Every structure is written in C-alpha cells, then in structure tokens.
C-alpha positions as MATLAB code, in Angstrom:
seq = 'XXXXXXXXXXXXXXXXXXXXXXXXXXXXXXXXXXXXXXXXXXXXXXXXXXXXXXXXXXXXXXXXXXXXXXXXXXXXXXXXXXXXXXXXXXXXXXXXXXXXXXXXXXXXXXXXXXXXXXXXXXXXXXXXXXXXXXXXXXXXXXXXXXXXXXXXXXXXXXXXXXXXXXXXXXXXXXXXXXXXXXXXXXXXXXXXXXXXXXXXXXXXXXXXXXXXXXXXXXXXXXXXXXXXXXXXXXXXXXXXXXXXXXXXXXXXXXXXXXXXXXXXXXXXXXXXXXXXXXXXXXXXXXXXXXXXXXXXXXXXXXXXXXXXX';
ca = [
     110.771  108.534   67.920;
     114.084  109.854   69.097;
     112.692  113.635   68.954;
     110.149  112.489   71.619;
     112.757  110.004   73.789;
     115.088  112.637   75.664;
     115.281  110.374   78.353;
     117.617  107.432   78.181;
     118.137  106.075   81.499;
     115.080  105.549   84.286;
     116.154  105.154   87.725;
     113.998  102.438   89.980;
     112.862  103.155   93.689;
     112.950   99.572   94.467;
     110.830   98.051   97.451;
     112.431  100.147   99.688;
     114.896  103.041  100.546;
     116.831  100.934  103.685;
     119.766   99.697  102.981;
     119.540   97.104  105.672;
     115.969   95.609  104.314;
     117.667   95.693  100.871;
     120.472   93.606  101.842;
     117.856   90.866  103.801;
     115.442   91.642  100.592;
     118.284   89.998   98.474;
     118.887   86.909  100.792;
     115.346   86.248  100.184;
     114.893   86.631   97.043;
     118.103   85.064   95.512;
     117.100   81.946   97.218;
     113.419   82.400   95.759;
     114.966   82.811   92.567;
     117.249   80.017   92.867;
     113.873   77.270   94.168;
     112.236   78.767   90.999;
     115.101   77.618   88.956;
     115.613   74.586   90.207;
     111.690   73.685   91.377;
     110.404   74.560   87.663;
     113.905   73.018   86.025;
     113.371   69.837   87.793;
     109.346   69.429   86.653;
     110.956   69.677   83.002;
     113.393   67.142   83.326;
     111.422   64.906   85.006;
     108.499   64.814   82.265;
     111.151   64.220   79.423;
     112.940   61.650   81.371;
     110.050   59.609   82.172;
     107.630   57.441   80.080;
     104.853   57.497   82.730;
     104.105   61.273   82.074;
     103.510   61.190   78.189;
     100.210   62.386   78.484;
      98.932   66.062   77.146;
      98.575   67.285   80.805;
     102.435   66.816   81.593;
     103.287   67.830   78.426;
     101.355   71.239   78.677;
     103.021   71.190   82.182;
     106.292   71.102   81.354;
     106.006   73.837   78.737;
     104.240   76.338   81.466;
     107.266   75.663   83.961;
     109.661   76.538   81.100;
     108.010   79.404   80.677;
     107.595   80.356   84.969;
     111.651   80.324   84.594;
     111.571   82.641   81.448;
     109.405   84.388   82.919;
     111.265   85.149   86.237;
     114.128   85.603   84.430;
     113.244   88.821   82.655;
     112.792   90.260   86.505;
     114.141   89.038   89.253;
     117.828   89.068   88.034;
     117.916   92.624   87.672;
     115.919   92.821   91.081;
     118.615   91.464   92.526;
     121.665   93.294   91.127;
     119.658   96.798   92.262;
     119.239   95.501   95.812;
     123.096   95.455   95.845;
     123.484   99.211   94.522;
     122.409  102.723   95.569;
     121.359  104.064   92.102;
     118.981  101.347   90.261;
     119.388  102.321   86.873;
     118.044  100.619   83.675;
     118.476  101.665   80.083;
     115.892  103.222   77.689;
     116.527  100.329   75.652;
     116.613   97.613   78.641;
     113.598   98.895   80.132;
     111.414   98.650   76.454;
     112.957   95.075   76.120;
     112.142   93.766   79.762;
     108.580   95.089   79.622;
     108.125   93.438   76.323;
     109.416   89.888   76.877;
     108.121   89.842   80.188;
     104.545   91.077   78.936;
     105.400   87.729   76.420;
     106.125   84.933   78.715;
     102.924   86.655   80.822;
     100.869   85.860   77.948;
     102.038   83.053   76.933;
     101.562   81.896   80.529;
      97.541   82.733   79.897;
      97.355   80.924   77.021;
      98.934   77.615   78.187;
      96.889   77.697   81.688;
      93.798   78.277   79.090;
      94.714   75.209   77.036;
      95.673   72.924   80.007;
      92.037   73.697   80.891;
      91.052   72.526   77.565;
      93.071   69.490   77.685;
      91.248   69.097   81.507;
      87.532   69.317   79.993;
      88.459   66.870   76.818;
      89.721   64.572   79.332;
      86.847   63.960   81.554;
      84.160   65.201   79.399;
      85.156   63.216   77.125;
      87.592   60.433   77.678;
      86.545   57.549   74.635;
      87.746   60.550   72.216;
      91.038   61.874   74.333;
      93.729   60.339   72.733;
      92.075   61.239   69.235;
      91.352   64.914   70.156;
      94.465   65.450   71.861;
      97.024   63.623   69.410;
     101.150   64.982   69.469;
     100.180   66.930   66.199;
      97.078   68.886   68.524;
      98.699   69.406   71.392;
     101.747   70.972   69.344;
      99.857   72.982   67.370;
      98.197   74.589   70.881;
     101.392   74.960   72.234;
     102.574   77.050   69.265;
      99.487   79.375   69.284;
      99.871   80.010   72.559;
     103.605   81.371   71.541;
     102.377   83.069   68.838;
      99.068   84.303   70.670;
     101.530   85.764   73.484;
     104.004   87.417   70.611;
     100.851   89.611   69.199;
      99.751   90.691   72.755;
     103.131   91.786   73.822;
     103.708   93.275   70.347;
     100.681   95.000   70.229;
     102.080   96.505   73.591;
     105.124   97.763   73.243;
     104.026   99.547   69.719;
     101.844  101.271   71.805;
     104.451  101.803   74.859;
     106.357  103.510   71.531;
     103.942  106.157   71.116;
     104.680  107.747   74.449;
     107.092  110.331   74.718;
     109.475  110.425   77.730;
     110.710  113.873   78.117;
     110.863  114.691   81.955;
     111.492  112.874   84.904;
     112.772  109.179   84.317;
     111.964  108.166   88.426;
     109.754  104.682   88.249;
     108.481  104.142   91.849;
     108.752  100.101   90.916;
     111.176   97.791   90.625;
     110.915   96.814   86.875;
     109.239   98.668   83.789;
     105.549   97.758   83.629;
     102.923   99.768   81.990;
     101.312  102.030   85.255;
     104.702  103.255   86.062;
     105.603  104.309   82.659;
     102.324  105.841   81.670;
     102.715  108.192   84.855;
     106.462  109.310   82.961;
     104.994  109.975   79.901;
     105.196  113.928   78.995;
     101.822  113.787   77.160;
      98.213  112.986   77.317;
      97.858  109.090   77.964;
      94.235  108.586   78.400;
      93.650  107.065   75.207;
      97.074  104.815   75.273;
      96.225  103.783   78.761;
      92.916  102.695   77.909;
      93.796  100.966   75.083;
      96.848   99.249   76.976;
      94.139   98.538   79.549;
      91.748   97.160   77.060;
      94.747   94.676   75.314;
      96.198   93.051   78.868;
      93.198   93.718   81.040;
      90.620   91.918   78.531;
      93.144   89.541   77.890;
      93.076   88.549   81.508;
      89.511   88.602   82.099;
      87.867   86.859   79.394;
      91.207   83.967   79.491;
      89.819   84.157   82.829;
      86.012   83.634   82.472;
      86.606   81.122   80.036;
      88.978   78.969   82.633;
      86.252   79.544   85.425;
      83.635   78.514   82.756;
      85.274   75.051   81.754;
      85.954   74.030   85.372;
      82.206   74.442   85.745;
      81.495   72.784   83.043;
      83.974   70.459   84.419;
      82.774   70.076   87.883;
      78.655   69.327   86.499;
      79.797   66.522   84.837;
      81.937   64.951   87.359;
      78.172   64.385   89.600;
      77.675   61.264   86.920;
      81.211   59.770   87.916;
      81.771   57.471   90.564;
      83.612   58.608   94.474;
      86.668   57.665   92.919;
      86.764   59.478   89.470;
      85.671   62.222   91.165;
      88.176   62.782   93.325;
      90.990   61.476   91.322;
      89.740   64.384   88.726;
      89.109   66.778   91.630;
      92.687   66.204   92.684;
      94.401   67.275   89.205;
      91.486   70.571   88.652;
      92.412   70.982   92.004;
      96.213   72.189   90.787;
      94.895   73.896   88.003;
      92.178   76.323   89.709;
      94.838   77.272   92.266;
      97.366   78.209   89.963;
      94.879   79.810   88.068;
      93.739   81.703   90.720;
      97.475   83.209   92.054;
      98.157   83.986   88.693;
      95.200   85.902   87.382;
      93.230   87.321   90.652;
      97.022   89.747   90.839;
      96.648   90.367   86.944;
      93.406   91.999   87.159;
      94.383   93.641   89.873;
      97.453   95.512   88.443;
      95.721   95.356   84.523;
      91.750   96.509   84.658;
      91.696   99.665   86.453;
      92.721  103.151   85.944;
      96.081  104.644   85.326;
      97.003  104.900   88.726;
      99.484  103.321   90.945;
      98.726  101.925   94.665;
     100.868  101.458   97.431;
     100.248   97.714   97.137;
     100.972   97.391   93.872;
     104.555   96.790   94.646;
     103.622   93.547   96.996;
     100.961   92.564   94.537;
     103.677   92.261   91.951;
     105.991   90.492   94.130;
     103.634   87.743   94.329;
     102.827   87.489   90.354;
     106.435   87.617   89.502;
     108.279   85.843   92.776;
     105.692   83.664   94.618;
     103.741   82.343   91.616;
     106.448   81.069   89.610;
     108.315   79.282   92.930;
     104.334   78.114   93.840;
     103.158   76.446   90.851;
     105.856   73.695   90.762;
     104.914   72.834   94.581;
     101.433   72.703   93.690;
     101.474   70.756   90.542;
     104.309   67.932   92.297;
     102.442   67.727   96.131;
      98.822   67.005   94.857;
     100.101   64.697   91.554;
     101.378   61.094   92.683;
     102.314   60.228   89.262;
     104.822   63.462   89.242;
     106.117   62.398   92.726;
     106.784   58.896   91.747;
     108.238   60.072   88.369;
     110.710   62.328   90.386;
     111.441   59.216   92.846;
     112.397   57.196   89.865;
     114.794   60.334   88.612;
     116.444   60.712   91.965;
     117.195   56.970   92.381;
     118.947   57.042   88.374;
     120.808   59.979   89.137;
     122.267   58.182   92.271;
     123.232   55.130   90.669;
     124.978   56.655   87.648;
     126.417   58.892   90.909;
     127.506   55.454   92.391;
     129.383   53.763   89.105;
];
C-alpha cells in the first residue's frame, strides 16, 4: 500500500474561491453547526429526562439525533476551519478516516430510519402485540445491528477506497473526502472499484429505501379501517418520518447510484445531506410531536427552578 500512496496530503477547493463568500460561508455555517448541536443535543436530553417518552419511537429517536451530531461532526468542523484558510489541506490519513466514519454514522443513519419504520408498522398494524414485539431487549438488539450493520458497510468501503492508488494530483474539487472525488484522483483504472463502491452505498440506499416507502404503504392501507382520529394522530407521527426520510435519502441516491462522475451540484446537494438534514430533522420530529413539545416544556421549567434555588 505505501508503494501505490505517493500522495500524502489532498488539498480541498471548498464551495468557493472568494474570500469574501468564505468568510459569510462560515457565519452561516458555524451557527448551523452550532443549532445542530444544540437542536439534536436537546431531543436527547429531553427523552432521558422524561418518563412520558419511554416508548420505542423516542427511544429510536434519540439514538438517530445522537447519531445527526456524530454525523456532522466528522464534516462540518473541518468545513469550517478551511473557510478560515487559503490552502485547505487534509492528511492522507485524515481524509481515509473522515470518509470512513462519516460513511458509518451515514449508515447507521439508514438503518435506524429503517427500524423506526418498523417500530411505526408494529405500532399501528399491530398495537394488542406492541409492547410484546417491541420489548427493551428488541429494541436494543435493533439498535445494535444497526451499529454493526453501518460498521460492515463503511468497512467494506474503505477496504475498497484502499485498493486505489493515489499517485498524481491530490486536488479534490469538494469540501470533504467522499468517494466521486477520490475515484477521479485515483492513478489507475476504477471502473470496477467504482461500480462496486456504487453497488455497496447506492443499493444500500435504494432498497433501505424501497423498503421504508413499502411499510408506509403498508402503513397508510391499514390506517382506512381506523377511525378520523387514529388516523390522523398516526398520520401526524409517519408524517415526521416520510419527511426525514425523504431529505435524507432522495440526496443519497443522487450523489450514490450513478456513474463516476462529479456535477456542479453535487457540492449544494451535499450541503443539504450533511448541513440542512441534520439541523432539519430535530425541527421536524419536535414541531409535529406534542408529546416532545410538552416533554421539552417540562425540561425548561426544571432547569429554571434548579436556576432559581
């Protein structure tokens, strides 16, 4: 492997060459960062802290804004340091970790938004068996397979990122390491590595995909037998889920099933799937849930009167 890695450093492009929309870029996107912290932070804290959101849903919930933050984290820190500086540099090393643990906390993202669906169908499809189906030991046991699940994908990855040999130019015209930009650096044939990378995150994205559209469906047929009000009180909480679903994946399989080639809009298209979904999802989940809301009421009025004593 080090015959084949001459190249120790790549140098990032960024979003853009102007200094002046850099500078703005990072106003915007530190405070981004910071609502993601403290948006996703605040969903966790309130689901531990309160009794009224013991179910499976919040629990699933609270591990998928853990993992937005993670997630985040492996990008938009270093987006932010290289919007301060002239020459964007990132390590051979840095750049093969980054793409790896954020291809993991992508995946693992997948898998929990798959099993929240599951946890959605159970629950309405079935609700006399919910609390059997979907005991602690269950819903643990889907949490850690969606870990695991995620560790496997992004291995698989990066031992096949680890084939390529970077020899030349070490430009990326990006802002982090992903797999387009790095396949275009690669001083060999990639056809085969890029359609195999292709087939491990792009099929990955579709099928989790399919199989989310399918259980809503499944979802939504059975909700014609329930009455106005279980229907829209089950509407309400799908609701969440489709839309998240949708700003997550519809960018995926943009960026993951096509080609080896890169697009002009790729950049903005991964702005939104690591920046605006992240910062989204805990707006979505806390506007449309009145349980959530109240929860956080009930956190904000303790934290002011241990403030006040």
């Amino acid at each position: 492997m080090a015959n084949t890695y001459n190249v120790t450093e790549f140098i990032f492009l960024g979003l853009s060459p102007n200094q002046d929309v850099q500078r703005v870029c990072f106003v915007i996107f530190l405070l981004l960062y910071v609502a993601i912290i403290l948006g996703n932070s605040l969903i966790v804290l309130t689901v531990m802290t309160s009794r009224s959101l013991g179910s499976p849903m919040y629990f699933f919930l609270s591990y998928l804004s853990f993992v937005e933050i993670c997630y985040s984290s492996t990008i938009v820190p270093k987006l932010l340091s290289d919007l301060l500086t002239v020459r964007k540099t990132i390590p051979l090393w840095g750049c093969l970790a980054q793409f790896f643990f954020m291809h993991f906390f992508a995946g693992t993202e997948i898998f929990l938004l798959t099993v929240m669906a599951y946890d959605r169908y159970v629950a309405i499809c079935k609700p006399l068996n919910y609390t059997t189906i979907m005991n602690q030991q269950v819903c643990m046991v889907l949490v850690g397979m969606a870990w695991v699940g995620a560790f496997l994908h992004s291995l698989s990855q990066i031992l096949l990122v680890f084939q390529l040999p970077f020899c030349g130019p070490n430009v990326i015209d990006h802002y982090f390491c992903d797999v387009l930009p790095l396949l275009q650096l690669a001083c060999s044939d990639t056809l085969l590595i890029g359609l195999l990378i292709v087939a491990n995150g792009g099929t990955l994205s579709v099928i989790s995909f399919l199989v989310l559209l399918v259980s809503y469906a499944v979802i939504l047929l059975h909700l014609r037998t329930r009455s106005s009000e279980g229907r829209r009180k089950a509407l309400s909480t799908c609701g969440s889920h489709i839309t998240v679903v949708m700003l997550f994946f519809v960018p995926c399989v943009f960026i993951y099933l096509r080609p080896s080639t890169t697009l002009p809009a790729d950049k903005m298209v991964a702005v939104f799937y690591t920046v605006v979904t992240p910062l989204l999802n805990p707006v979505i989940y806390s506007l449309r849930n009145a349980e959530i809301k109240k929860a956080m009421k009930r956190l904000w009025i303790r934290t002011m009167k241990l403030d006040g004593t």
